[in-house]
Amino acid sequence: MGHAQRLRIIRELAGGRVHVSELARRLGLSRPLLYMHLQRLEAAGLVAGVLELSQDGKALKFFELQPFEVQVTANTVLEAFREDEARADTAADAAEEKGSPT
């Protein structure tokens, strides 16, 4: 939840379940970026995704909020910073490897 986009997603889903394409339009996010945030929210148990088939056989992915309660302590904030720093380090390492000659 420590990311502004994830908070925006939660705000949109507070009104009820939403098809992922509609959610992307509402938030002005690309679907790949939205899915990354949704996967993290889903892993944390804050949202749930449901795949449904339309009448014409198309697969439609809907997301909805799950009941949750958040308790923020100094330790949870510090842990969130550690996780963000670790992700940034991993991304920097991957970018460095990609740019280095083999």
Coordinates of C-alpha atoms in Angstrom, one line a residue:
M1 CA 0.0 0.0 0.0
G2 CA 3.0 2.3 0.3
H3 CA 2.8 3.4 -3.3
A4 CA 0.5 6.3 -4.4
Q5 CA -0.7 4.2 -7.4
R6 CA -1.8 1.4 -5.1
L7 CA -3.7 3.8 -3.0
R8 CA -5.5 5.1 -6.1
I9 CA -6.3 1.6 -7.1
I10 CA -7.8 0.9 -3.7
R11 CA -9.8 4.1 -3.9
E12 CA -11.3 3.1 -7.3
L13 CA -12.1 -0.4 -6.1
A14 CA -13.8 0.9 -3.0
G15 CA -16.8 1.6 -5.2
G16 CA -17.1 -2.0 -6.3
R17 CA -15.5 -4.5 -8.6
V18 CA -14.0 -3.2 -11.8
H19 CA -12.9 -4.8 -15.1
V20 CA -9.1 -4.3 -15.4
S21 CA -9.3 -2.4 -18.7
E22 CA -11.8 0.0 -17.2
L23 CA -9.6 0.4 -14.1
A24 CA -6.6 1.2 -16.3
R25 CA -8.6 3.9 -18.1
R26 CA -9.9 5.4 -14.9
L27 CA -6.4 5.6 -13.5
G28 CA -4.6 6.5 -16.7
L29 CA -2.2 3.6 -16.3
S30 CA -0.9 1.1 -18.8
R31 CA -2.3 -2.4 -18.2
P32 CA 1.2 -3.9 -17.5
L33 CA 1.9 -1.3 -14.9
L34 CA -1.6 -1.7 -13.4
Y35 CA -1.2 -5.5 -13.3
M36 CA 2.2 -5.1 -11.4
H37 CA 0.4 -3.1 -8.7
L38 CA -2.6 -5.4 -8.6
Q39 CA -0.3 -8.4 -8.2
R40 CA 1.3 -6.8 -5.2
L41 CA -2.1 -5.8 -3.7
E42 CA -3.4 -9.3 -4.4
A43 CA -0.3 -11.0 -2.8
A44 CA -1.0 -8.8 0.3
G45 CA -4.6 -10.0 0.5
L46 CA -6.0 -6.5 -0.2
V47 CA -7.7 -7.2 -3.5
A48 CA -8.9 -10.3 -5.4
G49 CA -9.0 -10.9 -9.1
V50 CA -11.7 -13.1 -10.7
L51 CA -11.6 -14.3 -14.3
E52 CA -15.0 -14.5 -16.0
L53 CA -16.1 -15.4 -19.5
S54 CA -18.3 -13.0 -21.4
Q55 CA -21.2 -14.3 -23.5
D56 CA -19.0 -14.2 -26.6
G57 CA -16.3 -16.3 -24.9
K58 CA -13.8 -13.5 -24.0
A59 CA -12.0 -13.8 -20.7
L60 CA -12.6 -10.8 -18.5
K61 CA -10.6 -10.1 -15.4
F62 CA -12.3 -8.2 -12.6
F63 CA -10.8 -7.0 -9.4
E64 CA -12.4 -6.1 -6.1
L65 CA -11.4 -5.1 -2.6
Q66 CA -11.1 -7.6 0.2
P67 CA -11.9 -6.7 3.7
F68 CA -8.8 -5.5 5.4
E69 CA -7.5 -3.4 8.3
V70 CA -4.1 -1.7 8.3
Q71 CA -2.1 -0.9 11.4
V72 CA 0.9 1.3 10.7
T73 CA 3.8 1.3 13.1
A74 CA 7.3 2.6 12.9
N75 CA 8.5 -0.9 12.1
T76 CA 6.0 -1.4 9.2
V77 CA 7.2 1.9 7.7
L78 CA 10.9 0.9 8.1
E79 CA 10.2 -2.5 6.5
A80 CA 8.4 -0.8 3.6
F81 CA 11.5 1.4 3.0
R82 CA 13.8 -1.7 3.2
E83 CA 11.6 -3.5 0.6
D84 CA 11.6 -0.5 -1.7
E85 CA 15.3 -0.1 -1.5
A86 CA 15.8 -3.8 -2.2
R87 CA 13.6 -3.5 -5.3
A88 CA 15.5 -0.4 -6.4
D89 CA 18.8 -2.2 -6.0
T90 CA 17.6 -5.2 -7.9
A91 CA 16.3 -3.0 -10.7
A92 CA 19.6 -1.1 -10.9
D93 CA 21.6 -4.4 -10.9
A94 CA 19.4 -5.7 -13.8
A95 CA 19.8 -2.5 -15.7
E96 CA 23.6 -2.5 -15.2
E97 CA 23.8 -6.1 -16.4
K98 CA 21.7 -5.4 -19.4
G99 CA 23.9 -2.5 -20.4
S100 CA 27.3 -4.2 -19.8
P101 CA 29.1 -6.0 -22.7
T102 CA 29.3 -9.8 -22.6

